Short mmCIF file of C-alpha atoms and ligand atoms in Angstrom, two decimals:
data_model
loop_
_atom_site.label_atom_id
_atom_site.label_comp_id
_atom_site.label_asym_id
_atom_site.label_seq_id
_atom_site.Cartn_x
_atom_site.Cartn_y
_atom_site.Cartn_z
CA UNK V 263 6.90 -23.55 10.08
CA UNK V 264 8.02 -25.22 6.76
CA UNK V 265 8.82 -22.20 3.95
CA UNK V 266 6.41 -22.12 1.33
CA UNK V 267 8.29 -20.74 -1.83
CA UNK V 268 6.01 -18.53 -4.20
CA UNK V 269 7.49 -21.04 -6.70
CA UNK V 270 5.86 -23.82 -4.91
CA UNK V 271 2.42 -22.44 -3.84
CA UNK V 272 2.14 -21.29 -7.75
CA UNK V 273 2.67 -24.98 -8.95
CA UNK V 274 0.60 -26.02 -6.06
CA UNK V 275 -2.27 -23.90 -7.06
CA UNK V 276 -1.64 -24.88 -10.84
CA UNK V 277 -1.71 -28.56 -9.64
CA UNK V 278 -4.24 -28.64 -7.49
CA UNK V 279 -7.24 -26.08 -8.55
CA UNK V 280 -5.72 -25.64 -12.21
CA UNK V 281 -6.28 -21.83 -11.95
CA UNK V 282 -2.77 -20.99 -12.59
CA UNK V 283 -1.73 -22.57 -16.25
CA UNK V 284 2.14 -22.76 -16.71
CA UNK V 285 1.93 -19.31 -18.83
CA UNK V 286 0.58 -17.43 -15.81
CA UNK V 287 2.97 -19.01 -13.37
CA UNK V 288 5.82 -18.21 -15.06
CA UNK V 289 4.62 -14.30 -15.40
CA UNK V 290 3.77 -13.82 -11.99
CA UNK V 291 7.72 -15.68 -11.15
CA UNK V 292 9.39 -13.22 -13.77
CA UNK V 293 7.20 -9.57 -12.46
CA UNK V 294 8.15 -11.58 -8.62
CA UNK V 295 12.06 -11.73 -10.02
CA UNK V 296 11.94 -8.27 -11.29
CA UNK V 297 10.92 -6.64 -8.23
CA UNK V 298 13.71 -8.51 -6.34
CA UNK V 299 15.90 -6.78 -8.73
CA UNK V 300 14.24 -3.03 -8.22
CA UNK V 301 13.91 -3.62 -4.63
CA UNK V 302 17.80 -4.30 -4.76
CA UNK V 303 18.20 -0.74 -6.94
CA UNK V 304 15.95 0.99 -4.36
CA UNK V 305 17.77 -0.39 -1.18
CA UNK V 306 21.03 1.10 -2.57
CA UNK V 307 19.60 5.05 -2.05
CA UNK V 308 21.93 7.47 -2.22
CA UNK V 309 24.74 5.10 -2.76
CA UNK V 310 23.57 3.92 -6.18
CA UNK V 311 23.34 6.99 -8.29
CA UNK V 312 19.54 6.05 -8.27
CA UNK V 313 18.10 8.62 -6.93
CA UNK V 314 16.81 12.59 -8.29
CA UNK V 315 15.04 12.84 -11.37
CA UNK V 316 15.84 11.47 -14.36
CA UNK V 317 15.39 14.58 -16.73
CA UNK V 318 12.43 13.55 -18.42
CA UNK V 319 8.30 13.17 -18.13
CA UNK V 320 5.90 10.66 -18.96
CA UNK V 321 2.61 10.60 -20.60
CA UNK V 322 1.15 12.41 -17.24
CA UNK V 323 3.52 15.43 -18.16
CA UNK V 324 4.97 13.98 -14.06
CA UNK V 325 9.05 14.23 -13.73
CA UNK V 326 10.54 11.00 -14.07
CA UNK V 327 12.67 9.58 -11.37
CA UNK V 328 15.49 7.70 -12.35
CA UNK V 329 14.37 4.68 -9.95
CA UNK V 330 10.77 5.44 -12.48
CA UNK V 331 12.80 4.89 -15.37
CA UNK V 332 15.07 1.74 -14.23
CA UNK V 333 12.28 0.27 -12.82
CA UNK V 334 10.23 0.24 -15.81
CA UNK V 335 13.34 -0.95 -17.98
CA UNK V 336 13.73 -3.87 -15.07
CA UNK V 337 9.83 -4.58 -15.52
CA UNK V 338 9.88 -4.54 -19.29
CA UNK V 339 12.82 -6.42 -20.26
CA UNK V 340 12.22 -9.33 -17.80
CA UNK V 341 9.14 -9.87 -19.01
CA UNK V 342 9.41 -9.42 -23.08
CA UNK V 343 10.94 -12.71 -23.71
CA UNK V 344 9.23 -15.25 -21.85
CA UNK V 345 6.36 -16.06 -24.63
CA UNK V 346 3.76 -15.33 -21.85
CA UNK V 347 2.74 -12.05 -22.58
CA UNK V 348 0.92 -10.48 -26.02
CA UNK V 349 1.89 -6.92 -25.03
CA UNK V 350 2.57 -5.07 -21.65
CA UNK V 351 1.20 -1.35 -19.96
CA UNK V 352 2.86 1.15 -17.82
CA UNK V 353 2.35 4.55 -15.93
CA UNK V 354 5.90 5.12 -17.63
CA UNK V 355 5.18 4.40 -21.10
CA UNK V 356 2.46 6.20 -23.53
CA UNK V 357 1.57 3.61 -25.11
CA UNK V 358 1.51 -0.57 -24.85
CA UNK V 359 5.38 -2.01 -25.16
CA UNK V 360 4.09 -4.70 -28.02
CA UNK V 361 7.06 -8.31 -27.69
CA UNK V 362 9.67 -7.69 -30.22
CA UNK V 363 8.75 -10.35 -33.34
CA UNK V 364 12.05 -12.19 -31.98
CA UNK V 365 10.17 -13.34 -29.13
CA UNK V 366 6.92 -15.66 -28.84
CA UNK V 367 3.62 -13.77 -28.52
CA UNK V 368 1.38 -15.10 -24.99
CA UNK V 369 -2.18 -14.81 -23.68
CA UNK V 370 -1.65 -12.32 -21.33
CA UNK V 371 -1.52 -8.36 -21.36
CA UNK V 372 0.80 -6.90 -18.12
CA UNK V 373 -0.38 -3.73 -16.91
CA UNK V 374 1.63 -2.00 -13.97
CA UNK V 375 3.01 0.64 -12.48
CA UNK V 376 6.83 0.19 -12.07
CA UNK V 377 7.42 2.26 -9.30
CA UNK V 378 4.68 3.78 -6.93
CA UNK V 379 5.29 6.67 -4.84
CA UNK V 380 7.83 8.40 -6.21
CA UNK V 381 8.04 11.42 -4.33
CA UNK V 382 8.96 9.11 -1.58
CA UNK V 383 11.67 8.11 -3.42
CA UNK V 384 14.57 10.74 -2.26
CA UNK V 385 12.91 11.00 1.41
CA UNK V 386 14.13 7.17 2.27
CA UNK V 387 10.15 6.35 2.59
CA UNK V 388 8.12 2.99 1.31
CA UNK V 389 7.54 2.52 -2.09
CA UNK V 390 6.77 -0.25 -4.37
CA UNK V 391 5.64 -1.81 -7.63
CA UNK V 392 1.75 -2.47 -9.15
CA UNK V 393 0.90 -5.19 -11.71
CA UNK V 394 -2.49 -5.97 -12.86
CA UNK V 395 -3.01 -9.16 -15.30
CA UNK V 396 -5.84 -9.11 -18.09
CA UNK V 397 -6.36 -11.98 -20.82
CA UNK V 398 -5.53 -10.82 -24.20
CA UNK V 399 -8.99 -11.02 -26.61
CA UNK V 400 -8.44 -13.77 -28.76
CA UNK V 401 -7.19 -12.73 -32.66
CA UNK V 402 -7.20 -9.54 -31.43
CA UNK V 403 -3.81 -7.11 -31.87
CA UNK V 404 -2.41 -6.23 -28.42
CA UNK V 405 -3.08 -2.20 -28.94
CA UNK V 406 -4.83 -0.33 -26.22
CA UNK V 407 -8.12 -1.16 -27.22
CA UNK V 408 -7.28 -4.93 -25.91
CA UNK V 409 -6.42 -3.61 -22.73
CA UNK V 410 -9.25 -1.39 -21.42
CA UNK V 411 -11.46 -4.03 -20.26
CA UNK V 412 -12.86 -3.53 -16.45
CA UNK V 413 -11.16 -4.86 -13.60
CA UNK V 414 -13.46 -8.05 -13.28
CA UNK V 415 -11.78 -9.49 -15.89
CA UNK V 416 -8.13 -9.49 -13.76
CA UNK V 417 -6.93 -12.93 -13.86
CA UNK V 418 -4.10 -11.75 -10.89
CA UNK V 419 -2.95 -8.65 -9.44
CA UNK V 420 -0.36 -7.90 -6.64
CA UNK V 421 2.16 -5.65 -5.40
CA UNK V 422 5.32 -5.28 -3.98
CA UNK V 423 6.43 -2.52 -0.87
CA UNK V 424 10.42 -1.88 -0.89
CA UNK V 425 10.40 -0.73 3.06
CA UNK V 426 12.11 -2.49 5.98
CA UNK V 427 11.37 -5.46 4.34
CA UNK V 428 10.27 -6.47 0.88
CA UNK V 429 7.02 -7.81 0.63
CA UNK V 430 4.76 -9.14 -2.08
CA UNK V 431 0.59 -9.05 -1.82
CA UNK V 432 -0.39 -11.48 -4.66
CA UNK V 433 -3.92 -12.51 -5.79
CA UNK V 434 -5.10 -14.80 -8.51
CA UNK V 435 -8.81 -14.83 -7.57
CA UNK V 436 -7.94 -17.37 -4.91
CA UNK V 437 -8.11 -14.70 -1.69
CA UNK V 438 -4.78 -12.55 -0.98
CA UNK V 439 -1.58 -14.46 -0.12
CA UNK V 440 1.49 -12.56 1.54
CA UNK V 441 5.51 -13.22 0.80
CA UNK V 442 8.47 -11.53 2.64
CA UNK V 443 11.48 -11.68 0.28
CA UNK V 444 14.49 -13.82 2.47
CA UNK V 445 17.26 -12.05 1.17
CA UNK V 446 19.82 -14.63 2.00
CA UNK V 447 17.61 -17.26 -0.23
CA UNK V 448 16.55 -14.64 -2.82
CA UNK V 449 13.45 -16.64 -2.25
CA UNK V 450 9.97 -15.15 -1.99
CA UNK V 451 8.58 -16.90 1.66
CA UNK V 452 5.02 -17.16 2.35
CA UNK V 453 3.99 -15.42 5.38
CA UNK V 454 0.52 -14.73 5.34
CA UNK V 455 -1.44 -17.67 4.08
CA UNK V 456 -5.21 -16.36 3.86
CA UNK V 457 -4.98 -12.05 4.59
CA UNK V 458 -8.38 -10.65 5.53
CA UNK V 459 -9.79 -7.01 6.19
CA UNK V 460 -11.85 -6.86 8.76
CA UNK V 461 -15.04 -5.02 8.04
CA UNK V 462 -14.56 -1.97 10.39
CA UNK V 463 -11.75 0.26 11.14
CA UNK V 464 -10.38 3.10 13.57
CA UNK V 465 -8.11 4.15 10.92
CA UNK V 466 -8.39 6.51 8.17
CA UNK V 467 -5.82 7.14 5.19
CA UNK V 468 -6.02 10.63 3.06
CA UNK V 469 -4.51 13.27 2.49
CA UNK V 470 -5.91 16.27 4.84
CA UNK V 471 -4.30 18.63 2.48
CA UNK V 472 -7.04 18.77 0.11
CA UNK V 473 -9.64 19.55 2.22
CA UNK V 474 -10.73 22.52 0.99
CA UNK V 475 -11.13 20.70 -2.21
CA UNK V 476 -13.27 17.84 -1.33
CA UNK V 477 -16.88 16.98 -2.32
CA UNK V 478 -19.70 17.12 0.45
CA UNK V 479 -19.38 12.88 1.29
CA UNK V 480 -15.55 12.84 1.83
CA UNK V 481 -16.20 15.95 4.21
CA UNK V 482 -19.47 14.30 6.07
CA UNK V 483 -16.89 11.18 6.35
CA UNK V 484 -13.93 12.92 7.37
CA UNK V 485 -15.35 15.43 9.92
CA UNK V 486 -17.48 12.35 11.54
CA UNK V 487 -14.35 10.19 12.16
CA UNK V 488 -12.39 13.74 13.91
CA UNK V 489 -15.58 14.09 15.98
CA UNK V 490 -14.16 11.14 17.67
CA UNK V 491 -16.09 9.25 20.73
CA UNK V 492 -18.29 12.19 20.93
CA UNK V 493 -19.18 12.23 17.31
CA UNK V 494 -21.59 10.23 15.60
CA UNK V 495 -18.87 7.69 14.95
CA UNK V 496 -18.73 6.92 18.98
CA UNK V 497 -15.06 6.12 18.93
CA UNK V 498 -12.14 7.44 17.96
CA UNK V 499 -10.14 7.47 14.81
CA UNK V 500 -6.14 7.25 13.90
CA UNK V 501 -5.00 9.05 11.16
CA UNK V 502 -2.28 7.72 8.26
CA UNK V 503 -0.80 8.70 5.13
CA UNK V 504 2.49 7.24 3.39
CA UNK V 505 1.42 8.65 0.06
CA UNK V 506 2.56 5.22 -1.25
CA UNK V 507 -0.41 3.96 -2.30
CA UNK V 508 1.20 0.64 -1.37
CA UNK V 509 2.06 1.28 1.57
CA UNK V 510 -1.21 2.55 2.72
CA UNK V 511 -2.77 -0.15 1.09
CA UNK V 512 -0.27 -2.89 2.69
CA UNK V 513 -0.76 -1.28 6.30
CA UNK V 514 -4.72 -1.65 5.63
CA UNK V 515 -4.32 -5.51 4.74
CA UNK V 516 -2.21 -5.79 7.52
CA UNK V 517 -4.38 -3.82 10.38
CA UNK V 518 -7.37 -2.51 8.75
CA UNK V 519 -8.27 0.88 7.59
CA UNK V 520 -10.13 2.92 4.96
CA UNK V 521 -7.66 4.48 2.15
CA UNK V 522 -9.11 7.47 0.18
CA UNK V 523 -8.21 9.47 -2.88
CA UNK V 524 -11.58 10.92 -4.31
CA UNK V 525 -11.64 12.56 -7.23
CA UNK V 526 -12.41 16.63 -6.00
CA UNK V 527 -12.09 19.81 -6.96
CA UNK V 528 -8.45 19.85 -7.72
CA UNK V 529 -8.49 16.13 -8.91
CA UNK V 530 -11.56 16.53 -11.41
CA UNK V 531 -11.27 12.76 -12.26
CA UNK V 532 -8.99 11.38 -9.07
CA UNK V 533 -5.28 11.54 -9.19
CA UNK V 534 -4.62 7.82 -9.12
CA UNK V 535 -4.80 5.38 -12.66
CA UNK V 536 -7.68 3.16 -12.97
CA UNK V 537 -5.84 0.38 -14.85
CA UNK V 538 -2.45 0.14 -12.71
CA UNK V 539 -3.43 1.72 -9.39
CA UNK V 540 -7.11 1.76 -8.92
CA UNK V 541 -8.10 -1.98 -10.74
CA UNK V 542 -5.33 -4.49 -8.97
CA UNK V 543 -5.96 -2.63 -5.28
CA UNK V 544 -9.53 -3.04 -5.58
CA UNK V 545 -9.45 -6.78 -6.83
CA UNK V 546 -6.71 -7.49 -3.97
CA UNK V 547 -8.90 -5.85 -1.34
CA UNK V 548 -12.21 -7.68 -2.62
CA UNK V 549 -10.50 -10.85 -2.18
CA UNK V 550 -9.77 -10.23 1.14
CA UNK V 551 -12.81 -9.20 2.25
CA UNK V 552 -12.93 -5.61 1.98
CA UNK V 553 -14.20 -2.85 -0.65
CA UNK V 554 -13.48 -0.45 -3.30
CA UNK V 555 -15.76 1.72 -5.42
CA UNK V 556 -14.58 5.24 -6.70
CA UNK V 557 -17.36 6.55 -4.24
CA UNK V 558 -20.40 5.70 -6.35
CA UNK V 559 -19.71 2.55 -8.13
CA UNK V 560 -17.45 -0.41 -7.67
CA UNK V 561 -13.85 -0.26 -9.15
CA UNK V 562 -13.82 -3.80 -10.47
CA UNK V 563 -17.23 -2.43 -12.61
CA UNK V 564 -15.42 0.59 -14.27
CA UNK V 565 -15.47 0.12 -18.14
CA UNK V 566 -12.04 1.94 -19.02
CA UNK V 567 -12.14 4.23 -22.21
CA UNK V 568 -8.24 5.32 -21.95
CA UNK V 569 -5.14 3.45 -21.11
CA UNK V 570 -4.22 6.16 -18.20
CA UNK V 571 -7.51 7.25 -17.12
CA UNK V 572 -7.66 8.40 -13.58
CA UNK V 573 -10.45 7.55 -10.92
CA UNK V 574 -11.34 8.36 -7.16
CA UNK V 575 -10.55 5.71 -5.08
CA UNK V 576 -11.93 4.50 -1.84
CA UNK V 577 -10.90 1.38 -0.76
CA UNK V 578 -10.67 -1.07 2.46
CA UNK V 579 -13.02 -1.57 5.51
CA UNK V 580 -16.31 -2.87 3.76
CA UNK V 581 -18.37 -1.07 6.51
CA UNK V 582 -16.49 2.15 6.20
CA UNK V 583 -16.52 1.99 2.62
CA UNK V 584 -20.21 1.34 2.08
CA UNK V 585 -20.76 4.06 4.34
CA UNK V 586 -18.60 6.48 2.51
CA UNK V 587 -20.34 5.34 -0.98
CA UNK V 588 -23.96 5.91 0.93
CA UNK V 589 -23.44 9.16 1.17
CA UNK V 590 -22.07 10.26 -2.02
CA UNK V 591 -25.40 8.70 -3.13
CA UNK V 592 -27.45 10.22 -0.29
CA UNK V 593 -25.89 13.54 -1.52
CA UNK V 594 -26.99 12.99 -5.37
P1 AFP B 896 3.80 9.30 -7.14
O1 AFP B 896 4.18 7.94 -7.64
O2 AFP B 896 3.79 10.35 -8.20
O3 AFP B 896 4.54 9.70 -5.90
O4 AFP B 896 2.27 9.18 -6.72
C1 AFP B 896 1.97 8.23 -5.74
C2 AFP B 896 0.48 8.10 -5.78
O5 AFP B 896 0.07 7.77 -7.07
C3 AFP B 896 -0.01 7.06 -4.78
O6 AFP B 896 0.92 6.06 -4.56
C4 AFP B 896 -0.24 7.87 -3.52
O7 AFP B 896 -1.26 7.35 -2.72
C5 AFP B 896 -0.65 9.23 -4.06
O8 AFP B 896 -0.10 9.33 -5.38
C6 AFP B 896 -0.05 10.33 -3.21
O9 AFP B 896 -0.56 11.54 -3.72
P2 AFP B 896 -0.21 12.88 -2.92
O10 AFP B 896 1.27 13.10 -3.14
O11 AFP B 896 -1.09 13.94 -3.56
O12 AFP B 896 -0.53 12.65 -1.48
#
């Protein structure tokens, strides 16, 4: 099969269906070249110094990892100079990194979270990077007000998983396209033209160790799917948790599955960020078919009120999802 470079389906797509401009291009090439250069960090482990904490916490009051830390450094300069971006978002930073005056201002504000699943990190276990892209609001300044618009208004989202291989799940409203990172080329490689989520599942991702916490719906779900071929479900269901969000999430585009981290009693408002977690999942998993809503309303619908707000988050299977957000309602 010929290789289809990222670099070539993005000029393609900017050629052809003119829904990737030059600007946008070139950001999603520089976030692509960053996470070559993180993924090359991570895949040094315990011989790069890289792992442990780093000493410090960000605006979550979380310990830092040093692999948080370089990875947000990677992320941030890579992308500060390239005149494509008015200001740029992450878990690691309080607030928005504005582009130094030295550098030309863009259209486009870069949300993302640098490093995902960090307490994976010194266990040798998947993790990855998050990037959501908004517009910036014309003649508007690039503070956090600009950013927290709802996740309808992405104009691309994708991720990348650092595990046996490095892979990248990109959207730019045009369904979800997959690229395995040929290390020899340092070329991203298409291989997964068109991914879709089929609309039912025998697979379930959460983790069991906040039962005792959840809400009614997540339990009714939950207890349902261990009943097993004897439940109500009539078949039974596998059980999966990473606790790399994109991990989980990749294994659902790439065999189906329901992820799930509702907001309960321990996780008043979720445990996982609407704007760098929550938003680009759910626009990546509409695209390909499946669902997301935070278990009453759809993710992409949320109107954010704070950079780092959190959100429940039940995503994947369209079936399975609409049947877990029927009974939070049934159980208004
Ligand atoms: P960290 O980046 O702090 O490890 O959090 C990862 C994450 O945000 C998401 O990737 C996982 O799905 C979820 O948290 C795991 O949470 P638990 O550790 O509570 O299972």
């Amino acid at each position: 099969m010929k290789k289809i470079t990222l670099t070539q389906y993005l000029i393609e797509l900017q050629r052809n269906k003119g829904c990737v401009s030059a600007e946008l291009r070139l950001l999603i090439e520089v976030v692509a070249r960053a996470c070559k250069r993180i993924s090359h960090e991570v895949s040094k482990g315990a011989l790069g110094g890289v792992l442990g904490g780093a000493g410090t916490e960000n605006i979550q009051g979380e310990a830092q990892k040093k692999l948080d830390v370089i990875a947000n450094e990677v992320l941030v300069e890579a992308n500060e100079w390239g005149g494509h971006l008015a200001a740029l978002a992450s878990e690691e930073m309080e607030h928005p990194h504005q582009i130094p005056s030295r550098y030309p201002r863009g259209e486009f504000l870069l949300l993302m979270d640098p490093l995902d699943g960090s307490s994976n990190i010194d266990v040798n276990v998947s993790i990855g990077t998050i990037f959501s892209v908004l517009r910036c609001p014309e003649g508007v300044e690039a503070n956090e007000q600009a950013f927290l618009q709802p996740g309808s208004a992405q104009v691309a989202a994708g991720f990348a998983v650092y595990g046996p291989s490095t892979v990248l799940v990109l959207t730019v409203g045009r369904g979800v396209v997959e690229f395995t990172l040929d290390r020899e080329l340092g070329s991203f490689i298409m291989t997964e033209a068109n991914v879709t989520l089929s609309a039912d599942t025998q697979e379930f991702a959460i983790n069991m160790s906040n039962m005792r916490n959840w809400e009614s719906p997540i339990k009714r779900y939950i207890d349902e799917c261990l009943a097993g071929k004897t439940g109500p479900r009539g078949k039974d269901f596998n059980m999966r948790w990473v606790a790399s969000m994109v991990a989980d999430v990749f294994r659902i585009m790439a065999r189906g599955g329901i992820f799930m981290y509702p907001k309960d009693s321990k996780h008043t408002a979720g445990r996982l960020r609407l704007m760098y977690e929550a938003n680009p999942m759910a626009f990546i998993v509409e695209q390909a078919g499946g669902a997301a809503t935070d278990g009453y309303r759809r993710i992409l619908d949320i109107q954010p009120v704070a950079l780092h707000e959190r959100v429940g988050v039940i995503l994947g299977a369209k079936a399975e999802v609409e049947r877990v957000t029927r009974y939070h309602h049934e159980a208004r």
